[in-house]
PDB file of C-alpha atoms and ligand atoms in Angstrom:
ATOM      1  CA  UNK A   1      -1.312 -21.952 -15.508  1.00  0.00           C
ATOM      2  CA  UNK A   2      -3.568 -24.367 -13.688  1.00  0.00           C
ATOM      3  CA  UNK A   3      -4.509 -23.696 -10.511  1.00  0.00           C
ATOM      4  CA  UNK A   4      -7.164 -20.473  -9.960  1.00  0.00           C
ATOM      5  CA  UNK A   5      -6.444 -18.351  -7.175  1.00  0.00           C
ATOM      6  CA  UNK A   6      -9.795 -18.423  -4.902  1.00  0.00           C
ATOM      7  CA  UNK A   7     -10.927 -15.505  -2.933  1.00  0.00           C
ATOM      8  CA  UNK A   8      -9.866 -16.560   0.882  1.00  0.00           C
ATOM      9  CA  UNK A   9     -11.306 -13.750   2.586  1.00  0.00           C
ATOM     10  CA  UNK A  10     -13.339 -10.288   2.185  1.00  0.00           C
ATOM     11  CA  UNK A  11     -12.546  -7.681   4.131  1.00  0.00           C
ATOM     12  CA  UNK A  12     -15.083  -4.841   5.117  1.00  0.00           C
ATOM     13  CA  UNK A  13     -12.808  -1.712   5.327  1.00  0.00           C
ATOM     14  CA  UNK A  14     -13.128   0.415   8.652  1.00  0.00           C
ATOM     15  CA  UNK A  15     -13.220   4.074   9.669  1.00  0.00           C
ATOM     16  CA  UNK A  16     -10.038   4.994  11.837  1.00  0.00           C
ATOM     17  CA  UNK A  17      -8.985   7.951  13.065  1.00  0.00           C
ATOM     18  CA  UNK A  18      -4.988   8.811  12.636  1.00  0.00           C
ATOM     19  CA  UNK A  19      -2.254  11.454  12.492  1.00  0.00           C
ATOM     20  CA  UNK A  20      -3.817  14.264  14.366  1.00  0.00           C
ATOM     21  CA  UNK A  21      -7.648  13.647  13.291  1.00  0.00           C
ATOM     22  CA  UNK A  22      -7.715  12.203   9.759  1.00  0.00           C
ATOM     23  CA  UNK A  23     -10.705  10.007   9.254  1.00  0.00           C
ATOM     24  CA  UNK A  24      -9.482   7.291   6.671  1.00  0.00           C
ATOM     25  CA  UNK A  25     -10.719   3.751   5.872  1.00  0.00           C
ATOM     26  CA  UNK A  26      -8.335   1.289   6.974  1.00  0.00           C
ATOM     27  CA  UNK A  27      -8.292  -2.380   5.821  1.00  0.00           C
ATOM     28  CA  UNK A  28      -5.453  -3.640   7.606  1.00  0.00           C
ATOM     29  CA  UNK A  29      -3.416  -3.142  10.494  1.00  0.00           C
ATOM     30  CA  UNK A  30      -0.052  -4.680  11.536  1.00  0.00           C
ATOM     31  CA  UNK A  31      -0.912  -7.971  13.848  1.00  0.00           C
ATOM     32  CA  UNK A  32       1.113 -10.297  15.418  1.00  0.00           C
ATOM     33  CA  UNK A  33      -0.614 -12.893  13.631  1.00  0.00           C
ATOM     34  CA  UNK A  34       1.139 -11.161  10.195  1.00  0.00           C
ATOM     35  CA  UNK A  35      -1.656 -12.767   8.210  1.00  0.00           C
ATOM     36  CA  UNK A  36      -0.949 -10.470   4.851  1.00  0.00           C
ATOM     37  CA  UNK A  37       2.639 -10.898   5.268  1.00  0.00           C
ATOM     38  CA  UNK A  38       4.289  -9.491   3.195  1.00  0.00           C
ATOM     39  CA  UNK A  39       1.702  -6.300   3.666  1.00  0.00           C
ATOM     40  CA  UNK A  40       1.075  -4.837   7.065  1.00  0.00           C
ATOM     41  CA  UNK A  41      -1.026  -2.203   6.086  1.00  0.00           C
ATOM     42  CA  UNK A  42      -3.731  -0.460   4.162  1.00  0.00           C
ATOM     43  CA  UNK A  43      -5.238   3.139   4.537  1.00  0.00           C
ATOM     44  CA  UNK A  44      -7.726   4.690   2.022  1.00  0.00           C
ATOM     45  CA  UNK A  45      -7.543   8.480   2.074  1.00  0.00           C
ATOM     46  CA  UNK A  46     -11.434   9.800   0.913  1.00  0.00           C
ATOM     47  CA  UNK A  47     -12.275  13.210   2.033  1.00  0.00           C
ATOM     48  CA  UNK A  48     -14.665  15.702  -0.017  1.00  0.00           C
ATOM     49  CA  UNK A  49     -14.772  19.336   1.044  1.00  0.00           C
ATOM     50  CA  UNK A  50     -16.478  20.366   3.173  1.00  0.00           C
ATOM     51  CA  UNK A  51     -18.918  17.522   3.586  1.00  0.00           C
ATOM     52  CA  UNK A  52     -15.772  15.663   6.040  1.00  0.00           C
ATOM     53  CA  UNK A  53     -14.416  18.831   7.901  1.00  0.00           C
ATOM     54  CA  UNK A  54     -10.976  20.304   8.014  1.00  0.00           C
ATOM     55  CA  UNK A  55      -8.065  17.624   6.824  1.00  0.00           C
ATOM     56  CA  UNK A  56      -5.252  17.993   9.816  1.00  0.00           C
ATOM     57  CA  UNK A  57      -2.750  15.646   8.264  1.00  0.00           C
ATOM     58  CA  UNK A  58      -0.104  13.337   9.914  1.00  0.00           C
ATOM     59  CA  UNK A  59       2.475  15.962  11.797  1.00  0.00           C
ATOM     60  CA  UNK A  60       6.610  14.531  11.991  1.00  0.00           C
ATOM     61  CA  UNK A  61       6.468  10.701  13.100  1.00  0.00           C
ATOM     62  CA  UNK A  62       8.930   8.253  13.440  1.00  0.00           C
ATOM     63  CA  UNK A  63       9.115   4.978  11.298  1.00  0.00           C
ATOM     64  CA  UNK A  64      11.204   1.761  11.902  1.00  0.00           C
ATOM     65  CA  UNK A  65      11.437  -1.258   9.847  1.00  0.00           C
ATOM     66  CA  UNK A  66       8.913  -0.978   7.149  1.00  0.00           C
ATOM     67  CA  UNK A  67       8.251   0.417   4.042  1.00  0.00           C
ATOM     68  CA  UNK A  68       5.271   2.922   3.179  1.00  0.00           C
ATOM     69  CA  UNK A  69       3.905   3.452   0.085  1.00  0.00           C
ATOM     70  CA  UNK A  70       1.482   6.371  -1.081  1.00  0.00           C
ATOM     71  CA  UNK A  71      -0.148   6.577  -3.892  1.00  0.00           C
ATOM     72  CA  UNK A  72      -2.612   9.614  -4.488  1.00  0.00           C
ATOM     73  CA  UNK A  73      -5.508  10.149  -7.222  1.00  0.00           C
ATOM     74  CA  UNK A  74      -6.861  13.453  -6.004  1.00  0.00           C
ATOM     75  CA  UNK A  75      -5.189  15.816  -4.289  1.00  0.00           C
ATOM     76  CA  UNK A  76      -2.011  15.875  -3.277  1.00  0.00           C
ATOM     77  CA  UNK A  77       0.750  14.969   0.176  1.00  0.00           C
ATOM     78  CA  UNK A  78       3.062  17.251   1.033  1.00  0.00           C
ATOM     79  CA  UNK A  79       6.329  14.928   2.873  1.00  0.00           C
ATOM     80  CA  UNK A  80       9.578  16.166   4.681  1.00  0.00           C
ATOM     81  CA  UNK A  81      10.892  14.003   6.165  1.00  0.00           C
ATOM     82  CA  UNK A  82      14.880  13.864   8.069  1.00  0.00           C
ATOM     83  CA  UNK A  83      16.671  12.830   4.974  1.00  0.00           C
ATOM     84  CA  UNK A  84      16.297  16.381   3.686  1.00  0.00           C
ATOM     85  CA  UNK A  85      13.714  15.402   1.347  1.00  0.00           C
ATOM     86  CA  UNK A  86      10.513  17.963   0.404  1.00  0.00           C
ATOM     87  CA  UNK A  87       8.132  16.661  -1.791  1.00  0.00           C
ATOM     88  CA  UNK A  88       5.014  17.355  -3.164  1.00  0.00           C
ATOM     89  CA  UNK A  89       2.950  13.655  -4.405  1.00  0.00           C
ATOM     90  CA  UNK A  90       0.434  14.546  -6.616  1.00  0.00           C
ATOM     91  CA  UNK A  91      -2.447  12.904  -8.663  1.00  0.00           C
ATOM     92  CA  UNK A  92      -0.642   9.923 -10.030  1.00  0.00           C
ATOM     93  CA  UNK A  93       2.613   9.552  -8.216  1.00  0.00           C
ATOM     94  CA  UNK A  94       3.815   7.223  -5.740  1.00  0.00           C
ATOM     95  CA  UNK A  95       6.115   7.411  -3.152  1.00  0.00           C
ATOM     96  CA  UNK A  96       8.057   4.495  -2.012  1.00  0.00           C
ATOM     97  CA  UNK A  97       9.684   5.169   1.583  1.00  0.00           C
ATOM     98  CA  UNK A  98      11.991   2.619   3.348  1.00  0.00           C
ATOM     99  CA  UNK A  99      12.222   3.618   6.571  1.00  0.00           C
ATOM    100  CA  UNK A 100      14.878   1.032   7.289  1.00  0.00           C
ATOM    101  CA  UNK A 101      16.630   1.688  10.691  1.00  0.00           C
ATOM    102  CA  UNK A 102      14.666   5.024  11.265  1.00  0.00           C
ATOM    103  CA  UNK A 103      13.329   8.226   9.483  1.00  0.00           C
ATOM    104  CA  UNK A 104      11.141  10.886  10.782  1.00  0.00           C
ATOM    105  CA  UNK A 105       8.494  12.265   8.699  1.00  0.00           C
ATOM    106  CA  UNK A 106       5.317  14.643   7.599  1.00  0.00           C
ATOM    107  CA  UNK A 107       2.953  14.193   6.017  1.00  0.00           C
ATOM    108  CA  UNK A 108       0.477  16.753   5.091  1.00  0.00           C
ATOM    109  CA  UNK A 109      -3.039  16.262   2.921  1.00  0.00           C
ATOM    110  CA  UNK A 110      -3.754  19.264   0.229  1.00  0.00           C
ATOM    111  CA  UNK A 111      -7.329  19.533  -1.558  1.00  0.00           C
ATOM    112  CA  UNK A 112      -7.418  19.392  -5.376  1.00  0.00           C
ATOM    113  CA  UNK A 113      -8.909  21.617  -7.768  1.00  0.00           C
ATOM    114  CA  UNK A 114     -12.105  19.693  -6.820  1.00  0.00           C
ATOM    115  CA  UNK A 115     -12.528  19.945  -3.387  1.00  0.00           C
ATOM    116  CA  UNK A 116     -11.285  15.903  -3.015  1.00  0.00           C
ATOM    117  CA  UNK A 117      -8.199  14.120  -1.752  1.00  0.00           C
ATOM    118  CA  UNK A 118      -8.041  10.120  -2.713  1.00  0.00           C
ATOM    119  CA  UNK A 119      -4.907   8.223  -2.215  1.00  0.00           C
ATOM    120  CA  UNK A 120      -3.778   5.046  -0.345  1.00  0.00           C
ATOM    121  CA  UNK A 121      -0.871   4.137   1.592  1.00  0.00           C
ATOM    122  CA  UNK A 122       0.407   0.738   1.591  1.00  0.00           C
ATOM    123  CA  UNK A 123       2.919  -0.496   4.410  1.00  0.00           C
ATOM    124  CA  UNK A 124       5.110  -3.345   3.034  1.00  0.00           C
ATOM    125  CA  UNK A 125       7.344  -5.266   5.783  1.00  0.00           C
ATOM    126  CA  UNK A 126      11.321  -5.479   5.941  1.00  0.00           C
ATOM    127  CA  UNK A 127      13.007  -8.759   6.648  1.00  0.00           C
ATOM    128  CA  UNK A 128      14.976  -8.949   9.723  1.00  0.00           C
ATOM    129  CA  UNK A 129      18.458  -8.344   7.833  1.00  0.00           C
ATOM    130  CA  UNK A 130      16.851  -4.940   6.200  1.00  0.00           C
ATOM    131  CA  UNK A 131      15.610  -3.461   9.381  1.00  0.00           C
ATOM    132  CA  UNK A 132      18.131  -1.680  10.138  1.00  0.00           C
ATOM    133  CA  UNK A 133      19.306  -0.708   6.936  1.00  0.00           C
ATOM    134  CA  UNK A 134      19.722   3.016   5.481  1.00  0.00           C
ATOM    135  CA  UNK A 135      16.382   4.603   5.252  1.00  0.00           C
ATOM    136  CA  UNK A 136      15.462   5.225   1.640  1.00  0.00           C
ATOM    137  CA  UNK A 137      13.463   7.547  -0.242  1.00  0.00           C
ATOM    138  CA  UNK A 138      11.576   7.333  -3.830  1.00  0.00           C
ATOM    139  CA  UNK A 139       9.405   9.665  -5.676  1.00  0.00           C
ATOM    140  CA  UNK A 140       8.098   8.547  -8.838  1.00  0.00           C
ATOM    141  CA  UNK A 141       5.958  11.023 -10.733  1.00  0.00           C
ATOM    142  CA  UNK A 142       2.543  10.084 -12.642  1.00  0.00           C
ATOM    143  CA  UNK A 143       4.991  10.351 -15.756  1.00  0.00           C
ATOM    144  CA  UNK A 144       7.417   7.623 -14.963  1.00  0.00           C
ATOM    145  CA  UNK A 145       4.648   5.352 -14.072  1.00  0.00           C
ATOM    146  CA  UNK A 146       3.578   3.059 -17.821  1.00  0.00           C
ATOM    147  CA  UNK A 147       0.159   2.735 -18.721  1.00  0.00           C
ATOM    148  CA  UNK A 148      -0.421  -0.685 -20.203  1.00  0.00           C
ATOM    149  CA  UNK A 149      -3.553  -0.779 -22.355  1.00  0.00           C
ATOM    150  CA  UNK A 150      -5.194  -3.314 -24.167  1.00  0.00           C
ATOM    151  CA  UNK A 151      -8.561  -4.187 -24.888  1.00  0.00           C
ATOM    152  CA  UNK A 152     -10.501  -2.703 -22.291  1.00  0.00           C
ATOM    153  CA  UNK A 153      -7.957  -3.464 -19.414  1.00  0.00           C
ATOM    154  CA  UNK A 154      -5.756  -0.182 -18.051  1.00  0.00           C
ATOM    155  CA  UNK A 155      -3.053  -0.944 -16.295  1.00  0.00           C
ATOM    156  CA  UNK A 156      -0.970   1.888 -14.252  1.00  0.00           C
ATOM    157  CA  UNK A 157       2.115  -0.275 -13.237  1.00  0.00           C
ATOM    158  CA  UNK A 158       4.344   1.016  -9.952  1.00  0.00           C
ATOM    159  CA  UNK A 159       6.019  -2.179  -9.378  1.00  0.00           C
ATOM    160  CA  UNK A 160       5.946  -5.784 -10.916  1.00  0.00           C
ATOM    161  CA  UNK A 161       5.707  -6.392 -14.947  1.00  0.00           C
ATOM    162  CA  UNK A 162       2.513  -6.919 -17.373  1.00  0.00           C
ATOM    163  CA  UNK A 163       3.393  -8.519 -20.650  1.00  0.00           C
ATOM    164  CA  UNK A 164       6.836  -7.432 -20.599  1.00  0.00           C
ATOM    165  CA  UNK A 165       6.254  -3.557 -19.286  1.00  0.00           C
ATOM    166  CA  UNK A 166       7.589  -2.912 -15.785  1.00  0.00           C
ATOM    167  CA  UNK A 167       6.694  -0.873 -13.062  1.00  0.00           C
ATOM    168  CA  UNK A 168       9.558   2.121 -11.717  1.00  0.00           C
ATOM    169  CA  UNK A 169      10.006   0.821  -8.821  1.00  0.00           C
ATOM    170  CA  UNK A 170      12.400  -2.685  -8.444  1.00  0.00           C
ATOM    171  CA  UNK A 171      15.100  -3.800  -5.708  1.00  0.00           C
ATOM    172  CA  UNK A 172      12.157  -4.287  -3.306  1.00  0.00           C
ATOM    173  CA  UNK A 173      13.106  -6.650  -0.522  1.00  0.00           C
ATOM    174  CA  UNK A 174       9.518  -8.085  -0.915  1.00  0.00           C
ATOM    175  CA  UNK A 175       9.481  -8.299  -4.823  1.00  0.00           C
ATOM    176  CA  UNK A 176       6.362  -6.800  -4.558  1.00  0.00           C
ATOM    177  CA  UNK A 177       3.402  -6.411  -7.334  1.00  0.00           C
ATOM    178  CA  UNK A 178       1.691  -2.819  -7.361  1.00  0.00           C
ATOM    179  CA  UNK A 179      -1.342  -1.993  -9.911  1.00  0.00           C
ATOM    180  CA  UNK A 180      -3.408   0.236 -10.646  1.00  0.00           C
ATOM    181  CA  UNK A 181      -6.094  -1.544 -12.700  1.00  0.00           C
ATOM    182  CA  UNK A 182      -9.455  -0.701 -14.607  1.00  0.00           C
ATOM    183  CA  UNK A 183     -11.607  -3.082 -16.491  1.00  0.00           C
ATOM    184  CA  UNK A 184     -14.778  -1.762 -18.496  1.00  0.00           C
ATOM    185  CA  UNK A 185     -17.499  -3.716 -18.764  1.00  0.00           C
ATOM    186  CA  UNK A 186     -17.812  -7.132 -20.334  1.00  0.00           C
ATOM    187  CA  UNK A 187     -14.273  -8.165 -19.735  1.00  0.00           C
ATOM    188  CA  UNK A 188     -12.653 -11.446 -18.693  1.00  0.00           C
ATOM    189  CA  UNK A 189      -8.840 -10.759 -17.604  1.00  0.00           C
ATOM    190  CA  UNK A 190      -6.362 -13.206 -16.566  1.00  0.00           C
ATOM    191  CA  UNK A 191      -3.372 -12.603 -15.093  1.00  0.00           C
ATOM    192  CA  UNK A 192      -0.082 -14.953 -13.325  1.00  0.00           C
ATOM    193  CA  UNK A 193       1.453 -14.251  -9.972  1.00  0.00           C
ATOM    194  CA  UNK A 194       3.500 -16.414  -8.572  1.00  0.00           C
ATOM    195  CA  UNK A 195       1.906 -19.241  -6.450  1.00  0.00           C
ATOM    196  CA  UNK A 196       3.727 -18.548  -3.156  1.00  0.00           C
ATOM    197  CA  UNK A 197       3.424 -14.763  -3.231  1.00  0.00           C
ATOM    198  CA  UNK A 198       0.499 -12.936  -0.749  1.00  0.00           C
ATOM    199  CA  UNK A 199      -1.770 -11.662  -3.224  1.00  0.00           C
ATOM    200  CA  UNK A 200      -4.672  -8.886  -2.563  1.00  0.00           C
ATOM    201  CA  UNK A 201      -6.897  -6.608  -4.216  1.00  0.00           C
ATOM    202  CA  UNK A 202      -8.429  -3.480  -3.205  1.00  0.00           C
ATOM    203  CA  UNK A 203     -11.529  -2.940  -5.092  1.00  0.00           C
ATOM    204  CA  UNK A 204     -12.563   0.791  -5.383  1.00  0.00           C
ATOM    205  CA  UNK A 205     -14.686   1.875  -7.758  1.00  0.00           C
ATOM    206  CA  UNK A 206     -17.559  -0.318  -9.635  1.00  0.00           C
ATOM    207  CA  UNK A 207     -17.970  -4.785  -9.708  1.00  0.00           C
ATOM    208  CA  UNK A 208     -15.906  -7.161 -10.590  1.00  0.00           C
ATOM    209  CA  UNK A 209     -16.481 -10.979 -10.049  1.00  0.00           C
ATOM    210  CA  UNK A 210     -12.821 -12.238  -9.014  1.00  0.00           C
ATOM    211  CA  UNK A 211     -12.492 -16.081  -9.444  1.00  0.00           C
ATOM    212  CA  UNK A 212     -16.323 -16.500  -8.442  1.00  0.00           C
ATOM    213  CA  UNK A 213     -16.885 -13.671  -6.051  1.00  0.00           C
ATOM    214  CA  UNK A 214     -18.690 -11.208  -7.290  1.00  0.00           C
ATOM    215  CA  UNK A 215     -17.444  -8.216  -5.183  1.00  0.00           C
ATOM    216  CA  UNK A 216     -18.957  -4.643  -5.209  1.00  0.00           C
ATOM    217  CA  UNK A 217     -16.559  -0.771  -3.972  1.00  0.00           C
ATOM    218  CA  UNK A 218     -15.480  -0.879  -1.444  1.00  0.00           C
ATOM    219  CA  UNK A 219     -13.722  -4.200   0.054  1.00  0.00           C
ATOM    220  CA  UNK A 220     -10.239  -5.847  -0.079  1.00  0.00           C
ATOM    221  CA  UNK A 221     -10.164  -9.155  -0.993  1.00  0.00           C
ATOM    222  CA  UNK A 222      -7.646 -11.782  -0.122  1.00  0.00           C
ATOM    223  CA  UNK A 223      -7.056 -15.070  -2.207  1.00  0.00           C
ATOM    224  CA  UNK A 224      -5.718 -18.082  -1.644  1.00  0.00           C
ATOM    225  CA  UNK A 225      -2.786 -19.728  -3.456  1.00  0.00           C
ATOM    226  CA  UNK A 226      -2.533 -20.265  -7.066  1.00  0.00           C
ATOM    227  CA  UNK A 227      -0.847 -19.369 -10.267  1.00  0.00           C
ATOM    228  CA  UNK A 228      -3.026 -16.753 -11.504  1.00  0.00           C
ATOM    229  CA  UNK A 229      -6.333 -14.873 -10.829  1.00  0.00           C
ATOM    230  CA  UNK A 230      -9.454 -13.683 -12.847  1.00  0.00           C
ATOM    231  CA  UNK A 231     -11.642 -11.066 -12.666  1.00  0.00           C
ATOM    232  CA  UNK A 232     -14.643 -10.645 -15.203  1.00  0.00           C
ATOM    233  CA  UNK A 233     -17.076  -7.692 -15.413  1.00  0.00           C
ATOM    234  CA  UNK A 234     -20.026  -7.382 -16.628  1.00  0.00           C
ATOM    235  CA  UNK A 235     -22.387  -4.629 -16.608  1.00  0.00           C
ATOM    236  CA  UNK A 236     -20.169  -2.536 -14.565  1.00  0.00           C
ATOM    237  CA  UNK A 237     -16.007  -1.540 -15.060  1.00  0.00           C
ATOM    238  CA  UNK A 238     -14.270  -1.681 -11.798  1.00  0.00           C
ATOM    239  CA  UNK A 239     -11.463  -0.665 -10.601  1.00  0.00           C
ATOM    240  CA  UNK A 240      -8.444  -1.852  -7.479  1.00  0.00           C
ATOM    241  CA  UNK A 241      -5.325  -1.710  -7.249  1.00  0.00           C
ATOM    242  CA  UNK A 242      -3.372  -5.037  -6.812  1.00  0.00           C
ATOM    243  CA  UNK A 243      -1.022  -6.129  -4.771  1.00  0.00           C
ATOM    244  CA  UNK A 244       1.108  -9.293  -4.522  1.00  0.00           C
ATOM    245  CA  UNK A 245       4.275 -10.139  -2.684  1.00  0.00           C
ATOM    246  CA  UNK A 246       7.189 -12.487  -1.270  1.00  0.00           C
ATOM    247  CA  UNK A 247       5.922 -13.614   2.424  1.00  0.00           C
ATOM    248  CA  UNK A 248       8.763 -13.565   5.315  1.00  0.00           C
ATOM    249  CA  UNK A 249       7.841 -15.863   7.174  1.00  0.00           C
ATOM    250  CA  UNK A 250       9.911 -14.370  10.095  1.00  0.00           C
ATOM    251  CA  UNK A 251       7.765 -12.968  13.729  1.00  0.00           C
ATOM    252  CA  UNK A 252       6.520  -9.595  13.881  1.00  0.00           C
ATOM    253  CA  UNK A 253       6.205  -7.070  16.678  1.00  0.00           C
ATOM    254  CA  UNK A 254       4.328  -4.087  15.656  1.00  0.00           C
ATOM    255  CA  UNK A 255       4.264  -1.073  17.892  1.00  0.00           C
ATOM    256  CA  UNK A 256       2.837   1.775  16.481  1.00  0.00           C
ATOM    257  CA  UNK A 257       5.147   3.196  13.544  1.00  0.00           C
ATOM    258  CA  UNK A 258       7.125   0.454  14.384  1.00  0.00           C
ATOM    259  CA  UNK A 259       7.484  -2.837  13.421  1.00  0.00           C
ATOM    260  CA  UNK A 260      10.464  -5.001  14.498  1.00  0.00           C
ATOM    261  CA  UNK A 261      11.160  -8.732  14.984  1.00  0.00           C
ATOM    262  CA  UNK A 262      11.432  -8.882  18.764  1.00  0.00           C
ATOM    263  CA  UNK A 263      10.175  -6.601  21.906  1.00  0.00           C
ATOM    264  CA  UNK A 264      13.536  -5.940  22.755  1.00  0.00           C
ATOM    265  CA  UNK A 265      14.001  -4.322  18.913  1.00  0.00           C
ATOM    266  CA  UNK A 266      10.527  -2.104  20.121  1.00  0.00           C
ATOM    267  CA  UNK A 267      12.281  -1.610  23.506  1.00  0.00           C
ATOM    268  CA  UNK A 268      15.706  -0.368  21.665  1.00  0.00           C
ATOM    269  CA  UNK A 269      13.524   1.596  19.200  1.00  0.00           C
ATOM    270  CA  UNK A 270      11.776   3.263  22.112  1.00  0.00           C
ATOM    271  CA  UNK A 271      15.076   4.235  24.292  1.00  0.00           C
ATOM    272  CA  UNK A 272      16.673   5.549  21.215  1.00  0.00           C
ATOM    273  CA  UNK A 273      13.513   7.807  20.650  1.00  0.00           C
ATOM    274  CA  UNK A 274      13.711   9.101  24.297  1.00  0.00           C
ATOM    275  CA  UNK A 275      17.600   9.739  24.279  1.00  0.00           C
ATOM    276  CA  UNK A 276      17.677  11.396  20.938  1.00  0.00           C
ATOM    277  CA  UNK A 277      19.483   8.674  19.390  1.00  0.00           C
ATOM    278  CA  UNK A 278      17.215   7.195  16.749  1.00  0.00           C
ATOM    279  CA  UNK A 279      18.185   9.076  14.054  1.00  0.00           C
ATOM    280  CA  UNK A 280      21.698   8.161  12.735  1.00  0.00           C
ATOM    281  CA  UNK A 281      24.135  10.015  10.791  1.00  0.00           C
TER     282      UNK A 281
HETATM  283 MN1   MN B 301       4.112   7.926   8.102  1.00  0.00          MN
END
């Protein structure tokens, strides 16, 4: 390992209203200009009863073309969705959704014991050949998901591997890197990714200085290329979760729930909605 990943950018996340009136802190949207590629977005669910108001959740919605990814800490999501599936995510688990050619789905916010709901959901982009695959549906509970410890660093793994222990979730078309990771204080952890892969963090709780950025909760950061990162605390842990993946190099059209390759894909997805056609059998 010689070459230091270096923080490119830091992103300030924004308040943005979604579903039918959920206040969340969004990072980053899908944009033509694909500049996280292979990520296309990232929400931040944060609500405390009652100091936010009544949570209205994200009624039955269509999705084309991408994957989405939840991951709660507080609270729960209840999903249906038009595979059949009814699910309950819960502190800990992840769900890993490819909506592929299409899927319709709900998905509804529940309070925890405390009052709180904190989770995030992650889009991750299909290449053109997966678009229109079969839509495809994982839940992985808290249990399935390994805790790597070892001095000081926690790592909860969904996808990629840490010193030989691997995440639940593989066959990802974007070979993707999901973590959960804590540091406590007065820690210096390195850690490879491969040098062509998109890598981000999401720092959410605490400090952390990553290559020689010190950065404070709450900001994503982005990083330039390189074969591995560090992060070093000092007199505070922190905590993001990490994510790293295989660009596509390939055009994007987002449209809403939608992201396709082409405006004519958007205009297809769009007819099919209207004449009842984009669900297949
Ligand atoms: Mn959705």
């Amino acid at each position: 390992m010689n070459q230091l990943r270096t923080v490119s950018q830091i992103i300030e996340p924004q308040t943005a209203i979604e579903g039918a009136g959920v206040r969340l802190l969004r990072s980053i949207a899908p944009r033509v200009s694909n500049n996280f590629d292979p990520f296309l977005l990232f929400d931040h669910f944060a609500f405390n009863d009652p100091l936010e108001g009544p949570i209205r959740g994200f009624p039955m919605h269509p999705h084309r073309g991408i994957e989405t990814v939840t991951y709660m800490l507080e609270g729960a999501t209840h999903h249906r969705d038009s595979l059949g599936n009814t699910d309950l995510i819960g502190p800990g688990d992840v769900q890993w959704m490819s909506a592929g050619r299409g899927i319709l789905h709900e998905e509804m916010p529940r309070r925890g014991p405390s009052g709180n709901i904190y989770g995030f959901q992650l889009w991750v982009n299909l290449p053109s050949h997966l678009k229109m695959s079969e839509p495809r549906y994982r839940g992985v509970t808290a249990a399935t998901i390994p805790t790597y410890e070892k001095n000081g660093v926690r790592i909860r793994i969904v996808a990629g591997t840490v010193d030989g222990v691997s995440g639940p979730i593989r066959d990802i078309a974007a070979a993707p890197l999901y973590m959960d990771v804590e540091l406590d204080p007065g820690i210096e952890w390195l850690f490879p990714i491969p040098s062509e892969h998109t890598l981000i963090a999401y720092i959410f709780q605490g400090e952390g200085v990553f290559a020689n950025e010190t950065v404070s909760a709450i900001k994503m950061v982005k990083f330039n290329d390189g074969d591995h990162i560090t992060v070093k605390t000092e007199n505070h842990p922190v905590r993001f979760m990490l994510m790293a993946g295989a660009p596509f190099k390939e055009p994007i059209v987002p449209y809403g729930p939608f992201v396709m390759n082409t405006i004519e894909e958007i205009q297809q997805t769009l007819r099919e909605l209207r004449d009842g056609t984009f669900i297949k059998e």
